[in-house]
CSV table of C-alpha atoms in Angstrom, one decimal:
chain,number,residue,atom,x,y,z
A,7,MET,CA,-176.4,98.9,-60.3
A,8,ALA,CA,-177.7,95.3,-60.6
A,9,GLY,CA,-178.7,94.2,-64.1
A,10,LYS,CA,-179.4,96.3,-67.2
A,11,ARG,CA,-181.8,99.1,-66.6
A,12,THR,CA,-184.4,100.2,-69.2
A,13,VAL,CA,-185.1,103.8,-69.8
A,14,ALA,CA,-188.0,105.2,-71.8
A,15,ILE,CA,-187.3,108.5,-73.6
A,16,ILE,CA,-190.2,110.6,-74.8
A,17,GLY,CA,-189.5,112.5,-77.9
A,18,ALA,CA,-186.8,112.0,-80.5
A,19,GLY,CA,-185.9,115.7,-81.0
A,20,MET,CA,-182.4,116.8,-80.3
A,21,ALA,CA,-182.7,116.5,-76.5
A,22,GLY,CA,-184.2,113.0,-76.6
A,23,LEU,CA,-181.7,111.7,-79.1
A,24,ALA,CA,-178.7,113.1,-77.1
A,25,ALA,CA,-180.1,111.5,-73.9
A,26,ALA,CA,-180.6,108.2,-75.7
A,27,LYS,CA,-177.1,108.2,-77.2
A,28,LYS,CA,-175.6,109.0,-73.8
A,29,LEU,CA,-177.5,106.2,-72.1
A,30,CYS,CA,-176.7,103.7,-74.8
A,31,SER,CA,-173.0,104.4,-74.4
A,32,GLU,CA,-173.3,103.8,-70.7
A,33,GLY,CA,-174.9,100.4,-71.1
A,34,PHE,CA,-178.6,101.2,-70.6
A,35,GLU,CA,-181.4,99.6,-72.5
A,36,VAL,CA,-183.0,102.5,-74.3
A,37,ARG,CA,-186.5,102.7,-75.8
A,38,LEU,CA,-187.0,106.0,-77.6
A,39,PHE,CA,-190.6,106.9,-78.4
A,40,GLU,CA,-191.5,109.5,-81.1
A,41,ALA,CA,-195.0,110.6,-82.0
A,42,ASN,CA,-194.0,111.5,-85.6
A,43,SER,CA,-192.9,109.3,-88.5
A,44,LYS,CA,-189.3,110.6,-88.3
A,45,VAL,CA,-186.7,111.8,-85.8
A,46,GLY,CA,-185.5,115.3,-85.2
A,47,GLY,CA,-188.5,117.4,-84.2
A,48,CYS,CA,-187.9,121.0,-85.2
A,49,CYS,CA,-184.4,120.0,-86.4
A,50,ALA,CA,-185.7,117.6,-89.0
A,51,HIS,CA,-186.4,118.3,-92.7
A,52,THR,CA,-189.0,117.2,-95.2
A,53,HIS,CA,-188.5,116.3,-98.8
A,54,ILE,CA,-191.3,117.6,-101.1
A,55,GLY,CA,-190.9,117.3,-104.9
A,56,GLY,CA,-187.1,117.4,-104.9
A,57,TYR,CA,-187.0,120.3,-102.4
A,58,THR,CA,-185.5,119.8,-98.9
A,59,LEU,CA,-187.5,122.0,-96.5
A,60,ASN,CA,-186.6,122.7,-92.8
A,61,ASP,CA,-189.1,121.7,-90.2
A,62,GLY,CA,-188.0,124.4,-87.9
A,63,ALA,CA,-184.3,125.1,-87.2
A,64,VAL,CA,-182.6,127.0,-90.1
A,65,TYR,CA,-178.9,127.3,-89.2
A,66,LEU,CA,-176.3,126.5,-86.6
A,67,THR,CA,-174.4,128.8,-84.3
A,68,MET,CA,-171.5,128.4,-81.9
A,69,PRO,CA,-169.7,125.6,-83.8
A,70,LYS,CA,-167.3,124.9,-80.9
A,71,MET,CA,-170.3,124.0,-78.7
A,72,LEU,CA,-171.6,121.7,-81.5
A,73,ASP,CA,-168.2,119.9,-81.4
A,74,TYR,CA,-168.4,119.7,-77.6
A,75,LEU,CA,-171.8,118.0,-77.9
A,76,PHE,CA,-170.5,115.4,-80.4
A,77,GLU,CA,-167.4,114.7,-78.3
A,78,ALA,CA,-169.6,114.2,-75.2
A,79,LEU,CA,-171.5,111.6,-77.2
A,80,ARG,CA,-168.3,109.9,-78.5
A,81,LEU,CA,-169.1,110.9,-82.1
A,82,ASP,CA,-166.7,112.4,-84.7
A,83,ARG,CA,-168.5,115.5,-85.9
A,84,THR,CA,-166.0,116.3,-88.6
A,85,SER,CA,-166.6,113.0,-90.5
A,86,LEU,CA,-170.2,112.5,-89.6
A,87,LEU,CA,-171.5,116.1,-90.0
A,88,PRO,CA,-169.4,118.3,-92.3
A,89,LEU,CA,-170.5,121.9,-92.2
A,90,LYS,CA,-170.7,124.7,-94.7
A,91,ALA,CA,-170.1,128.3,-93.6
A,92,ILE,CA,-172.8,130.8,-94.4
A,93,SER,CA,-170.7,133.5,-95.9
A,94,HIS,CA,-173.4,136.1,-96.5
A,95,MET,CA,-175.3,135.9,-93.2
A,96,GLN,CA,-177.9,138.7,-93.2
A,97,SER,CA,-179.2,141.6,-95.1
A,98,ALA,CA,-181.5,144.1,-93.4
A,99,THR,CA,-183.7,146.6,-95.2
A,100,LEU,CA,-184.7,149.6,-93.1
A,101,PRO,CA,-187.8,152.0,-93.5
A,102,ASP,CA,-185.8,154.7,-95.3
A,103,GLY,CA,-184.4,152.2,-97.9
A,104,THR,CA,-181.0,151.8,-96.2
A,105,ILE,CA,-179.6,148.3,-96.4
A,106,VAL,CA,-177.1,146.8,-94.0
A,107,ASP,CA,-175.3,143.6,-95.1
A,108,ILE,CA,-173.5,141.4,-92.5
A,109,ALA,CA,-171.1,138.8,-93.8
A,110,SER,CA,-168.5,136.5,-92.2
A,111,GLY,CA,-165.2,138.0,-91.3
A,112,PRO,CA,-167.0,139.8,-89.8
A,113,SER,CA,-167.9,142.4,-92.4
A,114,VAL,CA,-170.6,145.1,-92.1
A,115,THR,CA,-171.6,147.1,-95.2
A,116,VAL,CA,-174.0,150.0,-95.1
A,117,HIS,CA,-175.7,150.9,-98.4
A,118,SER,CA,-177.0,154.5,-98.0
A,119,PRO,CA,-176.0,158.0,-99.2
A,120,GLN,CA,-173.5,158.1,-96.4
A,121,GLY,CA,-172.7,154.4,-96.7
A,122,VAL,CA,-168.9,154.7,-97.1
A,123,ALA,CA,-168.5,156.7,-93.9
A,124,GLU,CA,-171.0,154.6,-92.0
A,125,THR,CA,-169.4,151.4,-93.1
A,126,ALA,CA,-166.0,152.4,-92.0
A,127,LEU,CA,-167.3,153.5,-88.6
A,128,ALA,CA,-169.4,150.3,-88.2
A,129,GLN,CA,-166.3,148.1,-88.9
A,130,SER,CA,-164.3,149.9,-86.2
A,131,GLU,CA,-167.2,149.7,-83.8
A,132,VAL,CA,-167.7,145.9,-84.5
A,133,THR,CA,-164.0,145.4,-83.7
A,134,ALA,CA,-164.3,147.2,-80.4
A,135,PHE,CA,-167.6,145.4,-79.6
A,136,LEU,CA,-166.0,142.0,-80.2
A,137,SER,CA,-163.0,142.9,-78.1
A,138,GLU,CA,-165.3,143.9,-75.3
A,139,TRP,CA,-167.4,140.8,-75.5
A,140,GLU,CA,-164.8,138.2,-76.4
A,141,SER,CA,-164.0,137.1,-72.8
A,142,ILE,CA,-167.7,136.7,-71.8
A,143,VAL,CA,-168.5,134.8,-75.0
A,144,ARG,CA,-165.6,132.5,-74.4
A,145,LEU,CA,-166.8,132.0,-70.7
A,146,PHE,CA,-170.2,131.0,-71.8
A,147,THR,CA,-169.3,128.8,-74.7
A,148,ASP,CA,-166.4,127.1,-73.0
A,149,ASP,CA,-167.8,126.8,-69.5
A,150,ILE,CA,-171.3,128.0,-68.5
A,151,LEU,CA,-173.3,126.5,-71.4
A,152,VAL,CA,-171.5,123.1,-71.5
A,153,HIS,CA,-172.2,122.3,-67.8
A,154,PRO,CA,-175.4,121.8,-65.8
A,155,LEU,CA,-176.8,125.1,-64.5
A,156,SER,CA,-175.4,126.3,-61.2
A,157,LEU,CA,-176.5,129.8,-60.3
A,158,SER,CA,-173.7,130.2,-57.8
A,159,HIS,CA,-171.1,129.2,-60.4
A,160,LEU,CA,-172.8,131.5,-62.9
A,161,ILE,CA,-172.7,134.4,-60.6
A,162,VAL,CA,-169.1,133.9,-59.5
A,163,LYS,CA,-167.8,133.4,-63.0
A,164,SER,CA,-169.7,136.2,-64.6
A,165,MET,CA,-169.3,138.7,-61.7
A,166,ARG,CA,-166.6,140.7,-63.5
A,167,HIS,CA,-168.8,141.0,-66.6
A,168,PHE,CA,-171.9,142.4,-64.8
A,169,ALA,CA,-171.4,145.8,-66.4
A,170,LYS,CA,-171.8,144.3,-69.8
A,171,LEU,CA,-174.8,142.4,-68.8
A,172,ARG,CA,-176.8,145.2,-67.3
A,173,GLY,CA,-179.7,146.9,-69.1
A,174,THR,CA,-181.4,145.7,-72.2
A,175,ALA,CA,-180.0,144.6,-75.6
A,176,ALA,CA,-181.3,147.8,-77.1
A,177,TRP,CA,-179.5,150.0,-74.6
A,178,GLN,CA,-176.3,148.1,-75.1
A,179,LEU,CA,-176.6,148.4,-78.9
A,180,LYS,CA,-177.1,152.2,-78.6
A,181,ARG,CA,-174.0,152.3,-76.4
A,182,SER,CA,-171.9,150.3,-78.9
A,183,PHE,CA,-172.9,151.5,-82.3
A,184,THR,CA,-173.4,155.0,-83.7
A,185,SER,CA,-175.4,154.3,-86.9
A,186,GLU,CA,-179.2,154.0,-86.5
A,187,ALA,CA,-179.2,151.6,-89.4
A,188,VAL,CA,-176.5,149.3,-87.9
A,189,ARG,CA,-178.2,149.3,-84.6
A,190,ALA,CA,-181.5,148.2,-86.2
A,191,ALA,CA,-179.7,145.5,-88.3
A,192,PHE,CA,-178.1,144.1,-85.2
A,193,GLY,CA,-181.4,144.3,-83.3
A,194,GLY,CA,-182.9,142.4,-86.2
A,195,ALA,CA,-180.3,139.7,-85.9
A,196,LEU,CA,-181.7,139.0,-82.4
A,197,LEU,CA,-185.4,138.9,-83.3
A,198,TYR,CA,-185.3,135.1,-83.7
A,199,ALA,CA,-185.8,135.0,-79.9
A,200,GLY,CA,-189.3,136.4,-80.3
A,201,VAL,CA,-188.6,139.4,-78.1
A,202,PRO,CA,-187.9,143.1,-79.2
A,203,PRO,CA,-184.5,144.4,-78.2
A,204,ASP,CA,-185.9,146.9,-75.7
A,205,LYS,CA,-187.4,143.9,-73.7
A,206,MET,CA,-184.5,141.6,-74.3
A,207,PRO,CA,-181.9,141.2,-71.5
A,208,ALA,CA,-178.4,142.4,-72.5
A,209,ALA,CA,-177.1,138.9,-72.2
A,210,SER,CA,-178.8,138.2,-75.5
A,211,LEU,CA,-176.0,140.1,-77.2
A,212,LEU,CA,-173.9,136.9,-76.6
A,213,GLY,CA,-175.8,135.6,-79.6
A,214,LEU,CA,-174.8,138.6,-81.7
A,215,ALA,CA,-171.2,138.5,-80.6
A,216,ALA,CA,-171.0,134.7,-81.4
A,217,MET,CA,-172.5,135.4,-84.8
A,218,LEU,CA,-170.0,138.1,-85.6
A,219,ARG,CA,-167.1,136.1,-84.2
A,220,ASP,CA,-167.9,132.6,-85.5
A,221,GLY,CA,-170.6,133.0,-88.2
A,222,TYR,CA,-173.5,130.7,-89.1
A,223,PHE,CA,-173.3,127.2,-90.5
A,224,LEU,CA,-175.4,124.5,-92.3
A,225,PRO,CA,-174.7,120.8,-92.4
A,226,THR,CA,-173.8,120.0,-96.0
A,227,GLU,CA,-176.8,117.7,-96.2
A,228,GLY,CA,-179.3,120.0,-94.5
A,229,MET,CA,-180.3,120.5,-90.9
A,230,GLY,CA,-182.1,117.1,-90.8
A,231,ARG,CA,-178.8,115.3,-91.1
A,232,ILE,CA,-178.0,116.2,-87.5
A,233,PRO,CA,-180.8,114.0,-85.9
A,234,GLU,CA,-180.2,111.3,-88.5
A,235,VAL,CA,-176.5,111.0,-87.3
A,236,PHE,CA,-177.7,110.6,-83.7
A,237,SER,CA,-180.4,108.1,-84.6
A,238,GLU,CA,-178.0,106.0,-86.6
A,239,ALA,CA,-175.5,105.9,-83.6
A,240,ILE,CA,-178.3,105.0,-81.1
A,241,GLN,CA,-179.5,102.1,-83.2
A,242,ALA,CA,-175.9,100.9,-83.8
A,243,GLN,CA,-175.5,100.6,-80.1
A,244,GLY,CA,-178.7,98.6,-79.6
A,245,GLY,CA,-181.2,101.4,-78.7
A,246,SER,CA,-184.7,100.8,-80.0
A,247,LEU,CA,-186.5,103.6,-81.9
A,248,HIS,CA,-190.3,103.6,-82.0
A,249,LEU,CA,-191.8,106.0,-84.5
A,250,ASN,CA,-195.5,106.9,-84.7
A,251,SER,CA,-195.6,106.0,-81.0
A,252,ALA,CA,-197.1,108.9,-79.0
A,253,ILE,CA,-197.0,108.6,-75.3
A,254,GLN,CA,-200.4,109.1,-73.8
A,255,ARG,CA,-199.5,108.9,-70.1
A,256,ILE,CA,-196.5,108.5,-67.7
A,257,LEU,CA,-197.6,106.1,-65.1
A,258,VAL,CA,-196.7,106.7,-61.4
A,259,ARG,CA,-196.9,104.3,-58.5
A,260,ASN,CA,-195.9,105.2,-54.9
A,261,GLY,CA,-194.3,108.4,-56.1
A,262,ARG,CA,-192.2,106.7,-58.8
A,263,ALA,CA,-192.5,106.7,-62.6
A,264,TYR,CA,-192.6,103.0,-63.5
A,265,ALA,CA,-194.1,102.9,-67.0
A,266,VAL,CA,-195.4,104.7,-70.1
A,267,ASP,CA,-198.6,104.2,-71.9
A,268,VAL,CA,-197.9,104.1,-75.6
A,269,ALA,CA,-200.5,104.6,-78.3
A,270,GLU,CA,-201.1,101.3,-80.1
A,271,GLU,CA,-198.6,99.4,-78.0
A,272,GLY,CA,-200.0,99.8,-74.5
A,273,VAL,CA,-198.2,100.0,-71.1
A,274,VAL,CA,-194.4,99.6,-71.2
A,275,GLU,CA,-192.8,99.2,-67.8
A,276,VAL,CA,-189.3,100.7,-67.4
A,277,ASP,CA,-186.9,101.7,-64.7
A,278,ALA,CA,-186.9,105.4,-65.5
A,279,VAL,CA,-188.3,107.9,-67.9
A,280,ILE,CA,-186.8,111.0,-69.6
A,281,SER,CA,-189.3,113.4,-71.1
A,282,SER,CA,-187.8,115.7,-73.7
A,283,VAL,CA,-191.1,117.3,-74.6
A,284,SER,CA,-191.8,120.7,-72.9
A,285,ALA,CA,-192.2,120.7,-69.2
A,286,MET,CA,-195.6,122.2,-69.6
A,287,HIS,CA,-196.8,119.2,-71.6
A,288,THR,CA,-195.0,116.7,-69.3
A,289,TYR,CA,-196.7,118.0,-66.1
A,290,GLY,CA,-199.9,119.3,-67.7
A,291,ALA,CA,-200.8,116.4,-70.1
A,292,LEU,CA,-198.7,113.3,-69.5
A,293,LEU,CA,-199.0,113.0,-65.8
A,294,SER,CA,-202.1,112.6,-63.6
A,295,GLU,CA,-202.9,115.8,-61.7
A,296,THR,CA,-202.7,113.9,-58.5
A,297,ASP,CA,-199.1,112.9,-59.2
A,298,VAL,CA,-197.9,116.5,-59.7
A,299,PRO,CA,-197.1,118.7,-56.7
A,300,SER,CA,-199.2,121.8,-56.5
A,301,ARG,CA,-196.1,124.0,-56.5
A,302,MET,CA,-195.0,122.5,-59.8
A,303,MET,CA,-198.4,123.1,-61.4
A,304,ARG,CA,-198.3,126.7,-60.3
A,305,LYS,CA,-194.9,127.1,-62.0
A,306,VAL,CA,-196.3,125.5,-65.2
A,307,ARG,CA,-199.3,127.9,-65.2
A,308,ARG,CA,-197.0,130.9,-64.7
A,309,SER,CA,-194.4,129.9,-67.3
A,310,PRO,CA,-193.7,132.8,-69.7
A,311,MET,CA,-194.3,131.5,-73.2
A,312,SER,CA,-192.2,132.2,-76.2
A,313,TYR,CA,-193.8,133.7,-79.3
A,314,ARG,CA,-195.9,131.8,-81.9
A,315,GLY,CA,-194.4,131.7,-85.4
A,316,PHE,CA,-195.7,131.3,-88.9
A,317,VAL,CA,-193.6,129.9,-91.8
A,318,LEU,CA,-194.4,129.9,-95.5
A,319,GLN,CA,-191.9,127.7,-97.4
A,320,LEU,CA,-191.6,128.0,-101.1
A,321,GLY,CA,-190.0,125.7,-103.6
A,322,LEU,CA,-189.3,127.8,-106.7
A,323,ARG,CA,-188.5,126.7,-110.3
A,324,ASN,CA,-186.3,129.7,-110.7
A,325,LYS,CA,-183.1,130.8,-109.0
A,326,ILE,CA,-183.3,133.8,-106.7
A,327,GLU,CA,-180.2,136.0,-106.5
A,328,ALA,CA,-180.6,137.2,-102.9
A,329,ARG,CA,-178.2,139.4,-101.0
A,330,SER,CA,-177.8,137.0,-98.1
A,331,HIS,CA,-178.9,133.7,-96.5
A,332,ILE,CA,-181.1,135.7,-94.1
A,333,ASN,CA,-183.0,138.7,-95.4
A,334,CYS,CA,-185.3,141.0,-93.4
A,335,VAL,CA,-187.5,144.0,-93.8
A,336,ILE,CA,-187.6,145.5,-90.3
A,337,PRO,CA,-188.3,148.8,-88.5
A,338,TRP,CA,-185.8,151.0,-86.6
A,339,LEU,CA,-184.5,149.6,-83.3
A,340,ASP,CA,-186.8,151.6,-81.1
A,341,ASP,CA,-189.8,150.4,-83.2
A,342,GLN,CA,-189.0,146.7,-83.4
A,343,SER,CA,-191.7,145.8,-80.8
A,344,GLN,CA,-194.1,146.5,-83.7
A,345,ILE,CA,-193.0,143.1,-85.2
A,346,PHE,CA,-194.8,141.4,-82.3
A,347,GLN,CA,-197.8,143.7,-82.2
A,348,THR,CA,-199.2,143.0,-85.7
A,349,ALA,CA,-202.8,144.2,-86.0
A,350,GLY,CA,-205.4,142.1,-87.8
A,351,ASP,CA,-203.9,139.8,-90.3
A,352,ASP,CA,-201.6,142.5,-91.8
A,353,VAL,CA,-198.0,141.6,-92.8
A,354,ARG,CA,-195.9,144.7,-92.5
A,355,TRP,CA,-192.5,143.2,-91.6
A,356,LEU,CA,-190.9,140.1,-93.0
A,357,THR,CA,-187.8,137.9,-92.4
A,358,TYR,CA,-187.0,135.2,-94.9
A,359,THR,CA,-184.1,132.8,-95.5
A,360,ILE,CA,-183.0,131.4,-98.8
A,361,PRO,CA,-181.0,128.3,-97.9
A,362,THR,CA,-180.2,127.6,-101.5
A,363,VAL,CA,-177.9,130.7,-101.4
A,364,THR,CA,-175.6,128.5,-99.2
A,365,LEU,CA,-176.6,125.0,-100.3
A,366,PRO,CA,-178.0,125.0,-103.9
A,367,LYS,CA,-178.4,121.2,-103.8
A,368,LEU,CA,-181.3,121.5,-101.4
A,369,ALA,CA,-183.4,122.2,-104.5
A,370,PRO,CA,-183.3,120.8,-108.1
A,371,ASP,CA,-180.8,122.4,-110.4
A,372,GLY,CA,-181.5,126.1,-111.1
A,373,CYS,CA,-184.2,126.2,-108.4
A,374,SER,CA,-184.6,128.0,-105.0
A,375,ILE,CA,-186.1,127.6,-101.6
A,376,VAL,CA,-187.5,130.4,-99.6
A,377,ASP,CA,-188.5,130.2,-95.9
A,378,ALA,CA,-190.6,133.3,-95.1
A,379,PHE,CA,-191.4,134.3,-91.5
A,380,PRO,CA,-194.0,137.0,-91.5
A,381,SER,CA,-195.0,138.8,-88.3
A,382,ILE,CA,-198.3,137.6,-87.0
A,383,ARG,CA,-200.7,138.4,-84.2
A,384,GLN,CA,-199.6,136.7,-80.9
A,385,ASP,CA,-203.1,136.7,-79.3
A,386,ILE,CA,-204.5,134.2,-81.8
A,387,VAL,CA,-204.4,130.7,-80.3
A,388,PRO,CA,-203.4,127.7,-82.5
A,389,GLU,CA,-207.0,126.5,-82.9
A,390,GLU,CA,-208.0,129.8,-84.5
A,391,TRP,CA,-205.5,129.4,-87.4
A,392,ASN,CA,-208.1,128.2,-89.9
A,393,GLU,CA,-207.5,127.9,-93.7
A,394,ASP,CA,-208.9,131.3,-94.4
A,395,ARG,CA,-206.6,133.0,-91.9
A,396,LYS,CA,-203.6,131.1,-93.2
A,397,LYS,CA,-204.5,132.0,-96.9
A,398,THR,CA,-204.7,135.7,-96.0
A,399,VAL,CA,-201.2,135.7,-94.5
A,400,VAL,CA,-199.8,133.6,-97.3
A,401,ALA,CA,-201.2,136.1,-99.9
A,402,LYS,CA,-199.7,139.1,-98.2
A,403,THR,CA,-196.4,137.4,-97.7
A,404,LEU,CA,-196.2,136.5,-101.4
A,405,GLU,CA,-197.1,140.1,-102.2
A,406,MET,CA,-194.1,141.4,-100.3
A,407,LEU,CA,-191.7,138.8,-101.8
A,408,ARG,CA,-192.9,139.6,-105.3
A,409,ARG,CA,-191.9,143.2,-104.9
A,410,GLU,CA,-188.3,141.9,-104.9
A,411,TYR,CA,-188.2,138.7,-106.8
A,412,SER,CA,-189.8,136.7,-109.6
A,413,ILE,CA,-191.7,133.8,-107.9
A,414,ASP,CA,-192.2,130.8,-110.1
A,415,LEU,CA,-193.9,128.5,-107.6
A,416,ALA,CA,-193.4,124.7,-107.9
A,417,THR,CA,-194.5,123.7,-104.4
A,418,TYR,CA,-195.2,125.3,-101.0
A,419,ARG,CA,-195.9,124.4,-97.4
A,420,VAL,CA,-197.5,126.4,-94.5
A,421,LEU,CA,-196.6,126.0,-90.9
A,422,SER,CA,-198.9,128.1,-88.7
A,423,PRO,CA,-199.1,127.9,-84.9
A,424,LYS,CA,-201.6,125.1,-85.4
A,425,GLU,CA,-199.2,123.0,-87.4
A,426,PHE,CA,-196.4,123.7,-84.8
A,427,GLN,CA,-198.7,122.6,-82.1
A,428,ASP,CA,-200.4,119.6,-83.7
A,429,SER,CA,-197.7,118.2,-86.0
A,430,LEU,CA,-194.5,119.3,-84.3
A,431,HIS,CA,-196.0,119.0,-80.8
A,432,LEU,CA,-194.8,122.4,-79.6
A,433,TYR,CA,-196.9,123.4,-76.6
A,434,SER,CA,-199.5,125.9,-77.5
A,435,GLY,CA,-197.6,126.5,-80.8
A,436,ALA,CA,-194.9,128.4,-78.9
A,437,MET,CA,-191.6,128.2,-80.9
A,438,TYR,CA,-189.3,127.7,-77.9
A,439,GLY,CA,-191.7,126.8,-75.2
A,440,LEU,CA,-190.4,129.2,-72.6
A,441,SER,CA,-189.5,132.8,-73.6
A,442,PRO,CA,-185.8,133.1,-74.2
A,443,ALA,CA,-186.0,136.3,-72.1
A,444,ALA,CA,-187.4,134.5,-69.1
A,445,GLY,CA,-184.1,133.8,-67.4
A,446,PRO,CA,-182.7,130.7,-65.7
A,447,ALA,CA,-185.2,130.8,-62.8
A,448,ALA,CA,-188.1,130.0,-65.2
A,449,LEU,CA,-186.4,126.8,-66.5
A,450,PHE,CA,-187.3,123.4,-65.2
A,451,LYS,CA,-184.9,121.0,-63.4
A,452,TYR,CA,-183.7,117.7,-64.9
A,453,ARG,CA,-184.7,115.8,-61.8
A,454,THR,CA,-188.4,116.2,-61.3
A,455,PRO,CA,-190.3,115.9,-58.0
A,456,ILE,CA,-191.4,112.4,-59.2
A,457,ARG,CA,-188.7,109.7,-58.6
A,458,GLY,CA,-187.5,108.0,-61.8
A,459,LEU,CA,-188.8,110.9,-64.0
A,460,TYR,CA,-186.4,113.3,-65.6
A,461,GLN,CA,-186.9,116.4,-67.8
A,462,ALA,CA,-184.9,117.5,-70.8
A,463,GLY,CA,-185.5,119.7,-73.8
A,464,GLN,CA,-185.9,123.4,-74.5
A,465,THR,CA,-187.6,124.2,-71.2
A,466,THR,CA,-184.5,123.0,-69.3
A,467,TRP,CA,-180.9,124.4,-69.2
A,468,PRO,CA,-179.4,125.3,-71.7
A,469,GLY,CA,-182.3,124.1,-73.9
A,470,PHE,CA,-182.4,127.0,-76.4
A,471,GLY,CA,-181.7,126.0,-80.0
A,472,VAL,CA,-180.3,122.9,-81.6
A,473,VAL,CA,-177.1,122.5,-79.6
A,474,GLY,CA,-178.6,123.7,-76.3
A,475,ALA,CA,-181.4,121.2,-76.5
A,476,GLY,CA,-178.8,118.4,-77.2
A,477,MET,CA,-176.8,119.5,-74.2
A,478,SER,CA,-179.9,119.4,-72.0
A,479,GLY,CA,-180.4,115.8,-73.0
A,480,ILE,CA,-176.9,114.9,-72.0
A,481,PHE,CA,-177.4,116.6,-68.6
A,482,ALA,CA,-180.7,114.9,-67.9
A,483,ALA,CA,-179.1,111.5,-68.8
A,484,GLU,CA,-176.1,112.2,-66.5
A,485,THR,CA,-178.5,113.1,-63.7
A,486,LEU,CA,-180.4,109.8,-64.2
A,487,ILE,CA,-177.1,107.8,-64.2
A,488,HIS,CA,-175.9,109.5,-61.0
A,489,ASP,CA,-179.2,108.6,-59.3
A,490,MET,CA,-179.1,105.0,-60.5
A,491,TYR,CA,-175.5,104.4,-59.3
A,492,ASP,CA,-175.9,106.5,-56.1
């Protein structure tokens, strides 16, 4: 490779930051363009009146994979990003008033008239469940998820686990746990994916098994510290970071990406481009239609989208004594599709996190933060989330919370699908871009049909979540390096 090559990276979320750090370490000149005024995307946080509010991601899973990500980027996670374990992970309240608490250990406690017996049975069934799933969780966290996707490798390695992976998550939960309440609580632990357990592939139980085995974690300085660590490392190695610099177009000549058109700055010529925004936005908005093969546009149009979310974030003057970090009011397992079929602007079901349960210093002394995630209608496009509609959902969410807690409001923030689309640049306001239930075939490849253009982020493997997005950035960068040297 003659001379130092310049790479433009679009988006300073986890994928873009990981790709930039990898390329800086390999001697590339990196220019990282971010439309917002800070790095991190959905892994960033915002300070409002002394409260540190998450911009999207609320906790970390699979700590071993996080360590692998840092090692791959030649960073010492232990010193740069100390973690705090979330000891009280989740509390689920069911329609009959039964409460199921899930804590690290793992520990499952059922609060009901038959709670003592149900708790003892649940603990033994959790032990059996983990014993059954341990080998496949280890396979995925130690091998499959930390390498670029190879369907043949995936099939060969997981062949002996096919029996565990058949059916739906709901079917597997019924097979593994006797208590209706425990089944519903564990189904609720999977609802972050935006798909009810009866529509969710059984492989989704890897997330539940990892939660029970390893627990959840928070960086001691909040989720936004993760992208800050990467950003500092990139700039220390000479990478340039351009904030408030939206990319308007990827320019292609003779079938090769050769430049990006940057708002306010103009055309910047480079040797290659990595887009870490969604593939739907890359192909549908950043490229000229004449540059995109028709087969790729068909895939973009057919992409199964993830759910749209709504978040009400509260900064409270008072301290809330909650049961757990994550709390939810949810239906029984067989009825959990109702969460994604909300009628009108009703708020029947609610999940909320209280990060100050784990990290009190995210708020002023004696104060609390609540992140509430009410169920909303999925057929409303981002542009239809006007102020009146948002106020209705906010009022009903506050009504539900006030049934349980005293709410002394100091500040608040609303993130509707419109904010997720316009401010956090999530395509169509979809939380994960592609549906987590879509399967590997729906993902986009790192190497695009356009020479010199690479794709990373949540619409590529393994893409899903904070660590998955970071790993996808590394894989895209490695693909680019291979092509440059080949």
